[in-house]
């Protein structure tokens, strides 16, 4: 039985960071040990809490259930779609 405090929460955070930077959890732990990973708890302009993570020169915002990176682009919507395709409109 694991009795370390916040063990599950830390594991989940490491997993989210690995997903945000498209790397392995082992690489995240190595980056922590080497001082290459920075984390800060912040809130956005709408009051939602997130972790601002930096790994080397890359950055990501990790929210509960969502990850945002500055280079992410929203998917373009086809305004001319009249149905009959696979876009779900």
Coordinates of C-alpha atoms in Angstrom, one line a residue:
X1 CA 0.0 0.0 0.0
X2 CA 1.4 3.4 -1.0
X3 CA 1.2 5.9 1.8
X4 CA 3.2 8.8 0.4
X5 CA 1.3 12.1 0.4
X6 CA -0.1 13.2 -3.0
X7 CA 1.6 10.3 -4.8
X8 CA -1.3 9.8 -7.2
X9 CA -1.6 13.6 -7.9
X10 CA 2.1 13.9 -8.6
X11 CA 2.0 10.9 -11.0
X12 CA -1.0 12.4 -12.8
X13 CA 0.9 15.7 -13.1
X14 CA 4.0 14.0 -14.5
X15 CA 1.7 12.1 -17.0
X16 CA 0.0 15.4 -18.1
X17 CA 3.4 17.1 -18.6
X18 CA 4.6 14.2 -20.6
X19 CA 1.5 14.4 -22.8
X20 CA 1.8 18.2 -23.1
X21 CA 5.4 17.9 -24.4
X22 CA 4.9 14.6 -26.3
X23 CA 7.6 12.8 -24.4
X24 CA 7.8 10.0 -21.9
X25 CA 7.2 10.2 -18.1
X26 CA 10.8 9.0 -17.7
X27 CA 12.0 12.0 -19.8
X28 CA 9.9 14.3 -17.6
X29 CA 11.4 12.9 -14.4
X30 CA 14.9 13.3 -15.9
X31 CA 14.1 16.9 -16.9
X32 CA 13.0 17.6 -13.3
X33 CA 16.3 16.1 -11.9
X34 CA 18.3 18.1 -14.4
X35 CA 16.5 21.4 -13.6
X36 CA 15.2 21.7 -17.2
X37 CA 11.5 21.6 -16.2
X38 CA 9.8 24.6 -14.7
X39 CA 6.3 24.7 -13.2
X40 CA 4.2 27.5 -11.8
X41 CA 0.6 27.5 -10.6
X42 CA -1.4 30.3 -12.1
X43 CA -4.9 31.4 -13.0
X44 CA -6.0 32.7 -16.5
X45 CA -8.0 35.8 -17.1
X46 CA -11.2 33.8 -16.6
X47 CA -10.1 32.6 -13.2
X48 CA -9.3 29.0 -14.2
X49 CA -6.3 27.5 -12.5
X50 CA -3.6 25.9 -14.5
X51 CA 0.1 24.8 -14.4
X52 CA 2.4 26.8 -16.6
X53 CA 5.1 24.3 -17.6
X54 CA 8.3 25.0 -19.4
X55 CA 10.6 22.3 -20.7
X56 CA 13.8 23.6 -22.3
X57 CA 12.4 26.3 -24.7
X58 CA 8.9 24.9 -25.0
X59 CA 5.9 26.0 -22.9
X60 CA 2.4 24.6 -22.2
X61 CA -0.6 25.4 -20.0
X62 CA -2.0 22.4 -18.2
X63 CA -5.6 22.6 -17.1
X64 CA -7.6 19.9 -15.5
X65 CA -8.6 17.9 -18.5
X66 CA -7.0 20.2 -21.2
X67 CA -3.5 21.1 -22.5
X68 CA -2.8 24.3 -24.4
X69 CA 0.5 25.1 -26.2
X70 CA 1.2 28.5 -27.9
X71 CA 1.7 26.8 -31.3
X72 CA -1.6 25.0 -31.2
X73 CA -4.0 26.2 -33.8
X74 CA -7.8 25.7 -33.5
X75 CA -9.3 23.6 -36.2
X76 CA -10.7 25.7 -39.1
X77 CA -14.4 25.3 -39.6
X78 CA -15.8 25.0 -43.1
X79 CA -18.4 27.8 -43.2
X80 CA -19.8 26.5 -46.5
X81 CA -20.7 23.1 -45.1
X82 CA -24.3 22.3 -45.9
X83 CA -24.2 18.8 -44.5
X84 CA -23.8 15.5 -46.2
X85 CA -20.1 15.2 -45.3
X86 CA -18.4 13.7 -42.2
X87 CA -17.8 16.9 -40.3
X88 CA -20.9 16.4 -38.1
X89 CA -22.8 19.5 -39.1

